[in-house]
mmCIF file with all atom_site columns, C-alpha atoms in Angstrom:
data_model
loop_
_atom_site.group_PDB
_atom_site.id
_atom_site.type_symbol
_atom_site.label_atom_id
_atom_site.label_alt_id
_atom_site.label_comp_id
_atom_site.label_asym_id
_atom_site.label_entity_id
_atom_site.label_seq_id
_atom_site.pdbx_PDB_ins_code
_atom_site.Cartn_x
_atom_site.Cartn_y
_atom_site.Cartn_z
_atom_site.occupancy
_atom_site.B_iso_or_equiv
_atom_site.pdbx_formal_charge
_atom_site.auth_seq_id
_atom_site.auth_comp_id
_atom_site.auth_asym_id
_atom_site.auth_atom_id
_atom_site.pdbx_PDB_model_num
ATOM 1   C CA . MET A 1 1   ? 4.386   -60.407 -12.959 1.00 86.00 ? 1   MET A CA 1
ATOM 2   C CA . THR A 1 2   ? 6.211   -57.097 -13.410 1.00 94.00 ? 2   THR A CA 1
ATOM 3   C CA . HIS A 1 3   ? 5.825   -54.826 -16.429 1.00 97.00 ? 3   HIS A CA 1
ATOM 4   C CA . LEU A 1 4   ? 8.473   -53.220 -18.610 1.00 98.00 ? 4   LEU A CA 1
ATOM 5   C CA . VAL A 1 5   ? 6.851   -50.562 -20.836 1.00 98.00 ? 5   VAL A CA 1
ATOM 6   C CA . PHE A 1 6   ? 8.765   -48.439 -23.333 1.00 98.00 ? 6   PHE A CA 1
ATOM 7   C CA . PHE A 1 7   ? 7.416   -45.093 -24.553 1.00 98.00 ? 7   PHE A CA 1
ATOM 8   C CA . CYS A 1 8   ? 9.369   -44.353 -27.709 1.00 98.00 ? 8   CYS A CA 1
ATOM 9   C CA . GLY A 1 9   ? 9.149   -41.801 -30.484 1.00 96.00 ? 9   GLY A CA 1
ATOM 10  C CA . HIS A 1 10  ? 10.735  -38.722 -31.955 1.00 95.00 ? 10  HIS A CA 1
ATOM 11  C CA . ALA A 1 11  ? 11.193  -35.407 -30.166 1.00 93.00 ? 11  ALA A CA 1
ATOM 12  C CA . GLY A 1 12  ? 8.054   -33.395 -29.543 1.00 95.00 ? 12  GLY A CA 1
ATOM 13  C CA . THR A 1 13  ? 5.640   -36.307 -29.851 1.00 97.00 ? 13  THR A CA 1
ATOM 14  C CA . GLY A 1 14  ? 4.680   -36.325 -26.163 1.00 96.00 ? 14  GLY A CA 1
ATOM 15  C CA . LYS A 1 15  ? 6.334   -39.504 -24.851 1.00 97.00 ? 15  LYS A CA 1
ATOM 16  C CA . THR A 1 16  ? 6.839   -38.201 -21.314 1.00 96.00 ? 16  THR A CA 1
ATOM 17  C CA . THR A 1 17  ? 3.357   -36.705 -21.173 1.00 96.00 ? 17  THR A CA 1
ATOM 18  C CA . VAL A 1 18  ? 1.772   -40.032 -22.110 1.00 98.00 ? 18  VAL A CA 1
ATOM 19  C CA . ALA A 1 19  ? 3.872   -41.964 -19.582 1.00 98.00 ? 19  ALA A CA 1
ATOM 20  C CA . ARG A 1 20  ? 3.031   -39.527 -16.794 1.00 97.00 ? 20  ARG A CA 1
ATOM 21  C CA . LYS A 1 21  ? -0.691  -39.722 -17.559 1.00 97.00 ? 21  LYS A CA 1
ATOM 22  C CA . LEU A 1 22  ? -0.672  -43.502 -17.497 1.00 98.00 ? 22  LEU A CA 1
ATOM 23  C CA . ILE A 1 23  ? 1.555   -44.394 -14.548 1.00 98.00 ? 23  ILE A CA 1
ATOM 24  C CA . GLY A 1 24  ? -1.094  -43.823 -11.867 1.00 97.00 ? 24  GLY A CA 1
ATOM 25  C CA . PRO A 1 25  ? -3.912  -45.661 -13.693 1.00 97.00 ? 25  PRO A CA 1
ATOM 26  C CA . LEU A 1 26  ? -1.454  -48.401 -14.629 1.00 96.00 ? 26  LEU A CA 1
ATOM 27  C CA . MET A 1 27  ? -0.528  -48.987 -10.977 1.00 96.00 ? 27  MET A CA 1
ATOM 28  C CA . LYS A 1 28  ? -4.220  -49.183 -10.099 1.00 96.00 ? 28  LYS A CA 1
ATOM 29  C CA . ALA A 1 29  ? -5.063  -51.507 -12.995 1.00 94.00 ? 29  ALA A CA 1
ATOM 30  C CA . SER A 1 30  ? -2.151  -53.882 -12.351 1.00 93.00 ? 30  SER A CA 1
ATOM 31  C CA . GLY A 1 31  ? -2.031  -53.616 -8.571  1.00 94.00 ? 31  GLY A CA 1
ATOM 32  C CA . SER A 1 32  ? 1.755   -53.217 -8.811  1.00 94.00 ? 32  SER A CA 1
ATOM 33  C CA . PRO A 1 33  ? 4.243   -50.399 -8.149  1.00 97.00 ? 33  PRO A CA 1
ATOM 34  C CA . PHE A 1 34  ? 5.939   -48.641 -11.056 1.00 98.00 ? 34  PHE A CA 1
ATOM 35  C CA . CYS A 1 35  ? 8.789   -46.211 -11.547 1.00 98.00 ? 35  CYS A CA 1
ATOM 36  C CA . LEU A 1 36  ? 9.165   -43.692 -14.343 1.00 98.00 ? 36  LEU A CA 1
ATOM 37  C CA . LEU A 1 37  ? 12.616  -43.627 -16.004 1.00 98.00 ? 37  LEU A CA 1
ATOM 38  C CA . ASP A 1 38  ? 13.049  -40.727 -18.375 1.00 95.00 ? 38  ASP A CA 1
ATOM 39  C CA . LYS A 1 39  ? 16.384  -40.684 -20.232 1.00 91.00 ? 39  LYS A CA 1
ATOM 40  C CA . ASP A 1 40  ? 16.659  -36.906 -20.113 1.00 87.00 ? 40  ASP A CA 1
ATOM 41  C CA . THR A 1 41  ? 16.014  -36.809 -16.369 1.00 89.00 ? 41  THR A CA 1
ATOM 42  C CA . LEU A 1 42  ? 18.465  -39.565 -15.594 1.00 89.00 ? 42  LEU A CA 1
ATOM 43  C CA . TYR A 1 43  ? 21.309  -38.498 -17.874 1.00 86.00 ? 43  TYR A CA 1
ATOM 44  C CA . GLY A 1 44  ? 20.640  -34.877 -18.789 1.00 80.00 ? 44  GLY A CA 1
ATOM 45  C CA . GLY A 1 45  ? 23.053  -33.426 -16.265 1.00 84.00 ? 45  GLY A CA 1
ATOM 46  C CA . TYR A 1 46  ? 25.807  -35.905 -17.002 1.00 83.00 ? 46  TYR A CA 1
ATOM 47  C CA . SER A 1 47  ? 25.527  -35.449 -20.763 1.00 82.00 ? 47  SER A CA 1
ATOM 48  C CA . ALA A 1 48  ? 25.516  -31.671 -20.383 1.00 82.00 ? 48  ALA A CA 1
ATOM 49  C CA . ALA A 1 49  ? 28.787  -31.821 -18.439 1.00 88.00 ? 49  ALA A CA 1
ATOM 50  C CA . ALA A 1 50  ? 30.356  -34.239 -20.887 1.00 84.00 ? 50  ALA A CA 1
ATOM 51  C CA . MET A 1 51  ? 29.375  -32.270 -23.980 1.00 82.00 ? 51  MET A CA 1
ATOM 52  C CA . ALA A 1 52  ? 30.464  -28.995 -22.408 1.00 86.00 ? 52  ALA A CA 1
ATOM 53  C CA . MET A 1 53  ? 33.879  -30.505 -21.855 1.00 86.00 ? 53  MET A CA 1
ATOM 54  C CA . LEU A 1 54  ? 34.105  -32.042 -25.324 1.00 86.00 ? 54  LEU A CA 1
ATOM 55  C CA . THR A 1 55  ? 32.574  -29.345 -27.500 1.00 85.00 ? 55  THR A CA 1
ATOM 56  C CA . GLY A 1 56  ? 31.795  -26.359 -25.302 1.00 87.00 ? 56  GLY A CA 1
ATOM 57  C CA . ASP A 1 57  ? 28.055  -26.862 -25.922 1.00 84.00 ? 57  ASP A CA 1
ATOM 58  C CA . PRO A 1 58  ? 26.315  -28.472 -22.915 1.00 83.00 ? 58  PRO A CA 1
ATOM 59  C CA . ASN A 1 59  ? 22.997  -28.588 -24.785 1.00 78.00 ? 59  ASN A CA 1
ATOM 60  C CA . ASP A 1 60  ? 24.187  -30.713 -27.684 1.00 77.00 ? 60  ASP A CA 1
ATOM 61  C CA . ARG A 1 61  ? 22.183  -33.929 -27.914 1.00 76.00 ? 61  ARG A CA 1
ATOM 62  C CA . ASP A 1 62  ? 22.081  -34.452 -31.665 1.00 74.00 ? 62  ASP A CA 1
ATOM 63  C CA . SER A 1 63  ? 25.502  -33.852 -33.149 1.00 80.00 ? 63  SER A CA 1
ATOM 64  C CA . PRO A 1 64  ? 27.424  -36.764 -34.713 1.00 84.00 ? 64  PRO A CA 1
ATOM 65  C CA . LEU A 1 65  ? 29.816  -36.687 -31.735 1.00 81.00 ? 65  LEU A CA 1
ATOM 66  C CA . PHE A 1 66  ? 27.023  -37.169 -29.192 1.00 80.00 ? 66  PHE A CA 1
ATOM 67  C CA . LEU A 1 67  ? 25.259  -39.821 -31.257 1.00 80.00 ? 67  LEU A CA 1
ATOM 68  C CA . GLN A 1 68  ? 28.490  -41.779 -31.736 1.00 83.00 ? 68  GLN A CA 1
ATOM 69  C CA . HIS A 1 69  ? 29.890  -41.640 -28.202 1.00 79.00 ? 69  HIS A CA 1
ATOM 70  C CA . LEU A 1 70  ? 27.169  -40.936 -25.625 1.00 83.00 ? 70  LEU A CA 1
ATOM 71  C CA . ARG A 1 71  ? 23.857  -42.111 -27.038 1.00 87.00 ? 71  ARG A CA 1
ATOM 72  C CA . ASP A 1 72  ? 24.332  -45.855 -26.543 1.00 88.00 ? 72  ASP A CA 1
ATOM 73  C CA . PRO A 1 73  ? 25.846  -45.651 -23.040 1.00 89.00 ? 73  PRO A CA 1
ATOM 74  C CA . GLU A 1 74  ? 22.882  -43.525 -21.955 1.00 89.00 ? 74  GLU A CA 1
ATOM 75  C CA . TYR A 1 75  ? 20.436  -46.117 -23.212 1.00 91.00 ? 75  TYR A CA 1
ATOM 76  C CA . ARG A 1 76  ? 22.384  -48.981 -21.694 1.00 93.00 ? 76  ARG A CA 1
ATOM 77  C CA . GLY A 1 77  ? 22.327  -47.248 -18.315 1.00 93.00 ? 77  GLY A CA 1
ATOM 78  C CA . LEU A 1 78  ? 18.603  -46.623 -18.723 1.00 95.00 ? 78  LEU A CA 1
ATOM 79  C CA . LEU A 1 79  ? 17.958  -50.310 -19.374 1.00 96.00 ? 79  LEU A CA 1
ATOM 80  C CA . ASP A 1 80  ? 20.211  -51.373 -16.520 1.00 96.00 ? 80  ASP A CA 1
ATOM 81  C CA . THR A 1 81  ? 18.267  -49.128 -14.133 1.00 97.00 ? 81  THR A CA 1
ATOM 82  C CA . ALA A 1 82  ? 14.963  -50.555 -15.390 1.00 98.00 ? 82  ALA A CA 1
ATOM 83  C CA . ARG A 1 83  ? 16.228  -54.090 -14.890 1.00 97.00 ? 83  ARG A CA 1
ATOM 84  C CA . ASP A 1 84  ? 17.346  -53.338 -11.320 1.00 97.00 ? 84  ASP A CA 1
ATOM 85  C CA . ASN A 1 85  ? 13.807  -52.144 -10.532 1.00 98.00 ? 85  ASN A CA 1
ATOM 86  C CA . LEU A 1 86  ? 12.217  -55.156 -12.194 1.00 98.00 ? 86  LEU A CA 1
ATOM 87  C CA . GLU A 1 87  ? 14.316  -57.492 -10.079 1.00 96.00 ? 87  GLU A CA 1
ATOM 88  C CA . LEU A 1 88  ? 12.862  -55.733 -6.991  1.00 97.00 ? 88  LEU A CA 1
ATOM 89  C CA . GLY A 1 89  ? 9.314   -56.307 -8.232  1.00 96.00 ? 89  GLY A CA 1
ATOM 90  C CA . ILE A 1 90  ? 8.846   -52.725 -9.446  1.00 98.00 ? 90  ILE A CA 1
ATOM 91  C CA . GLY A 1 91  ? 7.521   -52.182 -12.951 1.00 98.00 ? 91  GLY A CA 1
ATOM 92  C CA . ALA A 1 92  ? 9.308   -49.641 -15.166 1.00 98.00 ? 92  ALA A CA 1
ATOM 93  C CA . LEU A 1 93  ? 8.035   -47.108 -17.658 1.00 98.00 ? 93  LEU A CA 1
ATOM 94  C CA . VAL A 1 94  ? 11.053  -46.209 -19.802 1.00 98.00 ? 94  VAL A CA 1
ATOM 95  C CA . VAL A 1 95  ? 10.901  -42.978 -21.813 1.00 97.00 ? 95  VAL A CA 1
ATOM 96  C CA . GLY A 1 96  ? 13.316  -42.172 -24.636 1.00 95.00 ? 96  GLY A CA 1
ATOM 97  C CA . PRO A 1 97  ? 13.383  -41.843 -28.430 1.00 93.00 ? 97  PRO A CA 1
ATOM 98  C CA . LEU A 1 98  ? 14.881  -45.335 -28.934 1.00 94.00 ? 98  LEU A CA 1
ATOM 99  C CA . SER A 1 99  ? 14.091  -45.051 -32.624 1.00 92.00 ? 99  SER A CA 1
ATOM 100 C CA . ARG A 1 100 ? 17.023  -47.222 -33.758 1.00 91.00 ? 100 ARG A CA 1
ATOM 101 C CA . GLU A 1 101 ? 16.053  -49.902 -31.230 1.00 94.00 ? 101 GLU A CA 1
ATOM 102 C CA . VAL A 1 102 ? 12.458  -49.855 -32.441 1.00 96.00 ? 102 VAL A CA 1
ATOM 103 C CA . ARG A 1 103 ? 13.533  -50.084 -36.088 1.00 94.00 ? 103 ARG A CA 1
ATOM 104 C CA . GLU A 1 104 ? 15.804  -53.038 -35.285 1.00 94.00 ? 104 GLU A CA 1
ATOM 105 C CA . ARG A 1 105 ? 13.165  -54.546 -32.927 1.00 95.00 ? 105 ARG A CA 1
ATOM 106 C CA . ARG A 1 106 ? 15.709  -54.833 -30.122 1.00 96.00 ? 106 ARG A CA 1
ATOM 107 C CA . LEU A 1 107 ? 13.091  -53.857 -27.543 1.00 96.00 ? 107 LEU A CA 1
ATOM 108 C CA . PHE A 1 108 ? 11.310  -57.150 -28.208 1.00 96.00 ? 108 PHE A CA 1
ATOM 109 C CA . ASP A 1 109 ? 14.521  -59.144 -27.785 1.00 97.00 ? 109 ASP A CA 1
ATOM 110 C CA . ARG A 1 110 ? 14.451  -60.389 -24.191 1.00 97.00 ? 110 ARG A CA 1
ATOM 111 C CA . ALA A 1 111 ? 18.019  -61.642 -24.384 1.00 97.00 ? 111 ALA A CA 1
ATOM 112 C CA . TRP A 1 112 ? 19.238  -58.205 -25.499 1.00 96.00 ? 112 TRP A CA 1
ATOM 113 C CA . LEU A 1 113 ? 17.180  -56.538 -22.779 1.00 97.00 ? 113 LEU A CA 1
ATOM 114 C CA . GLY A 1 114 ? 18.256  -59.063 -20.166 1.00 96.00 ? 114 GLY A CA 1
ATOM 115 C CA . VAL A 1 115 ? 14.716  -59.812 -18.940 1.00 97.00 ? 115 VAL A CA 1
ATOM 116 C CA . GLY A 1 116 ? 12.929  -63.114 -18.586 1.00 96.00 ? 116 GLY A CA 1
ATOM 117 C CA . ALA A 1 117 ? 9.479   -64.393 -19.476 1.00 95.00 ? 117 ALA A CA 1
ATOM 118 C CA . GLN A 1 118 ? 8.140   -63.291 -16.085 1.00 95.00 ? 118 GLN A CA 1
ATOM 119 C CA . VAL A 1 119 ? 8.301   -59.671 -17.262 1.00 97.00 ? 119 VAL A CA 1
ATOM 120 C CA . ALA A 1 120 ? 5.352   -58.394 -19.287 1.00 96.00 ? 120 ALA A CA 1
ATOM 121 C CA . LEU A 1 121 ? 6.925   -56.451 -22.152 1.00 97.00 ? 121 LEU A CA 1
ATOM 122 C CA . ARG A 1 122 ? 5.167   -53.638 -24.052 1.00 97.00 ? 122 ARG A CA 1
ATOM 123 C CA . VAL A 1 123 ? 6.537   -51.112 -26.522 1.00 98.00 ? 123 VAL A CA 1
ATOM 124 C CA . VAL A 1 124 ? 4.517   -47.969 -27.296 1.00 98.00 ? 124 VAL A CA 1
ATOM 125 C CA . TRP A 1 125 ? 5.362   -45.828 -30.314 1.00 98.00 ? 125 TRP A CA 1
ATOM 126 C CA . VAL A 1 126 ? 4.198   -42.256 -29.657 1.00 98.00 ? 126 VAL A CA 1
ATOM 127 C CA . TYR A 1 127 ? 3.761   -40.133 -32.780 1.00 97.00 ? 127 TYR A CA 1
ATOM 128 C CA . THR A 1 128 ? 2.297   -37.019 -34.317 1.00 97.00 ? 128 THR A CA 1
ATOM 129 C CA . SER A 1 129 ? 2.919   -34.999 -37.468 1.00 96.00 ? 129 SER A CA 1
ATOM 130 C CA . GLU A 1 130 ? 6.326   -33.475 -38.092 1.00 96.00 ? 130 GLU A CA 1
ATOM 131 C CA . GLU A 1 131 ? 4.753   -30.015 -38.126 1.00 96.00 ? 131 GLU A CA 1
ATOM 132 C CA . LEU A 1 132 ? 3.117   -30.408 -34.719 1.00 97.00 ? 132 LEU A CA 1
ATOM 133 C CA . ALA A 1 133 ? 6.208   -32.024 -33.200 1.00 96.00 ? 133 ALA A CA 1
ATOM 134 C CA . ARG A 1 134 ? 8.338   -29.102 -34.376 1.00 96.00 ? 134 ARG A CA 1
ATOM 135 C CA . GLN A 1 135 ? 5.796   -26.626 -33.001 1.00 97.00 ? 135 GLN A CA 1
ATOM 136 C CA . ARG A 1 136 ? 5.902   -28.353 -29.621 1.00 96.00 ? 136 ARG A CA 1
ATOM 137 C CA . ILE A 1 137 ? 9.699   -28.327 -29.616 1.00 95.00 ? 137 ILE A CA 1
ATOM 138 C CA . VAL A 1 138 ? 9.734   -24.591 -30.309 1.00 96.00 ? 138 VAL A CA 1
ATOM 139 C CA . GLU A 1 139 ? 7.124   -23.887 -27.620 1.00 96.00 ? 139 GLU A CA 1
ATOM 140 C CA . ARG A 1 140 ? 8.845   -25.837 -24.867 1.00 92.00 ? 140 ARG A CA 1
ATOM 141 C CA . ALA A 1 141 ? 12.042  -23.851 -25.490 1.00 92.00 ? 141 ALA A CA 1
ATOM 142 C CA . ASN A 1 142 ? 14.382  -26.532 -24.115 1.00 89.00 ? 142 ASN A CA 1
ATOM 143 C CA . PRO A 1 143 ? 18.029  -25.610 -24.807 1.00 87.00 ? 143 PRO A CA 1
ATOM 144 C CA . ASN A 1 144 ? 18.723  -29.273 -25.581 1.00 84.00 ? 144 ASN A CA 1
ATOM 145 C CA . ASP A 1 145 ? 16.593  -28.888 -28.720 1.00 88.00 ? 145 ASP A CA 1
ATOM 146 C CA . ALA A 1 146 ? 18.683  -26.057 -30.152 1.00 86.00 ? 146 ALA A CA 1
ATOM 147 C CA . TYR A 1 147 ? 20.786  -28.339 -32.351 1.00 83.00 ? 147 TYR A CA 1
ATOM 148 C CA . LYS A 1 148 ? 17.650  -30.027 -33.766 1.00 89.00 ? 148 LYS A CA 1
ATOM 149 C CA . LEU A 1 149 ? 16.040  -26.724 -34.661 1.00 92.00 ? 149 LEU A CA 1
ATOM 150 C CA . ALA A 1 150 ? 19.227  -25.289 -36.146 1.00 90.00 ? 150 ALA A CA 1
ATOM 151 C CA . HIS A 1 151 ? 19.750  -28.439 -38.232 1.00 89.00 ? 151 HIS A CA 1
ATOM 152 C CA . TRP A 1 152 ? 16.140  -29.454 -38.816 1.00 93.00 ? 152 TRP A CA 1
ATOM 153 C CA . ASP A 1 153 ? 16.626  -30.754 -42.359 1.00 93.00 ? 153 ASP A CA 1
ATOM 154 C CA . GLU A 1 154 ? 19.426  -32.992 -41.074 1.00 89.00 ? 154 GLU A CA 1
ATOM 155 C CA . TYR A 1 155 ? 17.457  -34.103 -38.016 1.00 89.00 ? 155 TYR A CA 1
ATOM 156 C CA . ARG A 1 156 ? 14.265  -34.883 -39.936 1.00 91.00 ? 156 ARG A CA 1
ATOM 157 C CA . GLN A 1 157 ? 16.174  -37.480 -41.967 1.00 89.00 ? 157 GLN A CA 1
ATOM 158 C CA . ARG A 1 158 ? 16.264  -39.583 -38.788 1.00 87.00 ? 158 ARG A CA 1
ATOM 159 C CA . ARG A 1 159 ? 12.492  -39.359 -38.310 1.00 92.00 ? 159 ARG A CA 1
ATOM 160 C CA . PHE A 1 160 ? 10.510  -42.344 -39.500 1.00 92.00 ? 160 PHE A CA 1
ATOM 161 C CA . MET A 1 161 ? 7.124   -43.982 -39.004 1.00 94.00 ? 161 MET A CA 1
ATOM 162 C CA . PRO A 1 162 ? 7.262   -47.721 -38.179 1.00 95.00 ? 162 PRO A CA 1
ATOM 163 C CA . SER A 1 163 ? 5.640   -49.859 -40.825 1.00 93.00 ? 163 SER A CA 1
ATOM 164 C CA . GLY A 1 164 ? 5.466   -53.460 -41.971 1.00 94.00 ? 164 GLY A CA 1
ATOM 165 C CA . GLU A 1 165 ? 7.054   -56.086 -39.725 1.00 91.00 ? 165 GLU A CA 1
ATOM 166 C CA . ILE A 1 166 ? 8.475   -53.373 -37.445 1.00 91.00 ? 166 ILE A CA 1
ATOM 167 C CA . CYS A 1 167 ? 4.910   -52.814 -36.211 1.00 92.00 ? 167 CYS A CA 1
ATOM 168 C CA . ASP A 1 168 ? 4.389   -56.391 -34.984 1.00 92.00 ? 168 ASP A CA 1
ATOM 169 C CA . ASP A 1 169 ? 3.330   -56.076 -31.315 1.00 93.00 ? 169 ASP A CA 1
ATOM 170 C CA . LEU A 1 170 ? 4.115   -52.335 -31.391 1.00 96.00 ? 170 LEU A CA 1
ATOM 171 C CA . LEU A 1 171 ? 1.408   -50.254 -29.688 1.00 97.00 ? 171 LEU A CA 1
ATOM 172 C CA . MET A 1 172 ? 0.886   -47.127 -31.804 1.00 97.00 ? 172 MET A CA 1
ATOM 173 C CA . PHE A 1 173 ? -0.395  -43.989 -30.075 1.00 98.00 ? 173 PHE A CA 1
ATOM 174 C CA . ASP A 1 174 ? -1.247  -40.748 -31.881 1.00 98.00 ? 174 ASP A CA 1
ATOM 175 C CA . THR A 1 175 ? -0.849  -37.661 -29.668 1.00 98.00 ? 175 THR A CA 1
ATOM 176 C CA . THR A 1 176 ? -2.251  -35.174 -32.144 1.00 97.00 ? 176 THR A CA 1
ATOM 177 C CA . ALA A 1 177 ? -5.509  -34.832 -30.152 1.00 97.00 ? 177 ALA A CA 1
ATOM 178 C CA . PRO A 1 178 ? -5.880  -37.886 -27.884 1.00 97.00 ? 178 PRO A CA 1
ATOM 179 C CA . THR A 1 179 ? -9.109  -38.362 -25.927 1.00 97.00 ? 179 THR A CA 1
ATOM 180 C CA . SER A 1 180 ? -9.692  -40.024 -22.583 1.00 96.00 ? 180 SER A CA 1
ATOM 181 C CA . ALA A 1 181 ? -11.009 -43.063 -24.456 1.00 97.00 ? 181 ALA A CA 1
ATOM 182 C CA . ASP A 1 182 ? -7.740  -43.241 -26.420 1.00 97.00 ? 182 ASP A CA 1
ATOM 183 C CA . TYR A 1 183 ? -5.699  -43.295 -23.192 1.00 97.00 ? 183 TYR A CA 1
ATOM 184 C CA . GLU A 1 184 ? -7.981  -45.911 -21.655 1.00 96.00 ? 184 GLU A CA 1
ATOM 185 C CA . ALA A 1 185 ? -7.656  -48.126 -24.749 1.00 96.00 ? 185 ALA A CA 1
ATOM 186 C CA . LEU A 1 186 ? -3.878  -47.861 -24.599 1.00 97.00 ? 186 LEU A CA 1
ATOM 187 C CA . LEU A 1 187 ? -3.904  -48.662 -20.885 1.00 97.00 ? 187 LEU A CA 1
ATOM 188 C CA . ALA A 1 188 ? -5.997  -51.754 -21.556 1.00 95.00 ? 188 ALA A CA 1
ATOM 189 C CA . ARG A 1 189 ? -3.541  -52.955 -24.198 1.00 95.00 ? 189 ARG A CA 1
ATOM 190 C CA . ILE A 1 190 ? -0.571  -52.398 -21.870 1.00 96.00 ? 190 ILE A CA 1
ATOM 191 C CA . VAL A 1 191 ? -2.061  -54.450 -19.039 1.00 93.00 ? 191 VAL A CA 1
ATOM 192 C CA . GLY A 1 192 ? -3.104  -57.158 -21.484 1.00 83.00 ? 192 GLY A CA 1
ATOM 193 C CA . GLU A 1 193 ? -6.849  -56.707 -21.491 1.00 47.00 ? 193 GLU A CA 1
ATOM 194 C CA . PRO A 1 194 ? -8.857  -56.769 -24.717 1.00 37.00 ? 194 PRO A CA 1
ATOM 195 C CA . ARG A 1 195 ? -9.911  -53.426 -26.147 1.00 40.00 ? 195 ARG A CA 1
ATOM 196 C CA . ALA A 1 196 ? -13.539 -54.023 -25.152 1.00 36.00 ? 196 ALA A CA 1
ATOM 197 C CA . ALA A 1 197 ? -12.477 -54.080 -21.525 1.00 33.00 ? 197 ALA A CA 1
ATOM 198 C CA . SER A 1 198 ? -10.961 -50.603 -21.655 1.00 34.00 ? 198 SER A CA 1
ATOM 199 C CA . THR A 1 199 ? -14.106 -49.087 -20.132 1.00 37.00 ? 199 THR A CA 1
ATOM 200 C CA . MET A 1 200 ? -13.366 -51.079 -16.963 1.00 40.00 ? 200 MET A CA 1
ATOM 201 C CA . MET A 1 201 ? -9.899  -49.576 -16.545 1.00 47.00 ? 201 MET A CA 1
ATOM 202 C CA . PRO A 1 202 ? -9.349  -46.713 -14.093 1.00 52.00 ? 202 PRO A CA 1
ATOM 203 C CA . PRO A 1 203 ? -10.060 -43.361 -15.715 1.00 58.00 ? 203 PRO A CA 1
ATOM 204 C CA . VAL A 1 204 ? -7.057  -41.629 -17.228 1.00 64.00 ? 204 VAL A CA 1
ATOM 205 C CA . PRO A 1 205 ? -6.752  -37.858 -16.826 1.00 59.00 ? 205 PRO A CA 1
ATOM 206 C CA . VAL A 1 206 ? -6.535  -35.892 -20.055 1.00 54.00 ? 206 VAL A CA 1
#
C-alpha cells in the first residue's frame, strides 16, 4: 500500500519543516519509498515568470489575479505529480496551503483526487498562532511573502482554523513548540498505528 499525505496550513505554520522531519522516519516505519512535493519548489519559478509577465511583480502569490488564474492549475499539477508517483509505488508527501480544499474536504474525496482504495490517505493540518506565523514569515524574508505582509489585514481574512465536521479524520499538528514525542505521535497516526504505539516508531529529529 502506498501513502498520500498532505501537509496543509497557512503561511508560516511550518508545513515544509514538518514534512521534511517526517519523511525519513516515515520511510523507515512504512518500509516504502516516498517523495516530497512542495508546491513552491515545483511551481515557484513558473509562477514567478507568469506573474512578472502579467503584473510586473514576480513575487506575487496572493493577489486576486494570482488566486483566480494560477492557484488552481498549480494545485492540479501538484496532485497529478503525486498520482504519477503513487502509480509507481512511491508514496507522496504533498506540501501546500490547500486551505480551500481542506475546508471543502476535497482532500478526502478519492474520486476528486483520482486515487483508489489501495492508497492510504492522510491529511495533516499544521497550525500555530497568527502572531507566531507572521513572525516566522518576517524572519524568513521570502520575497513571495511581500504581498501578504503588505496586505496583512486582507490576507488574514483567509486564515481559519478547521472545526466541526471539517476536522473529521484531519490530523491536527501544532507547531508552536513541538516535541519529539509530538512528532512521533503524528508519525504513528500517519502510518495507521494507535497512539500508544508511537514509542515504537523510529525517532524523529527535532
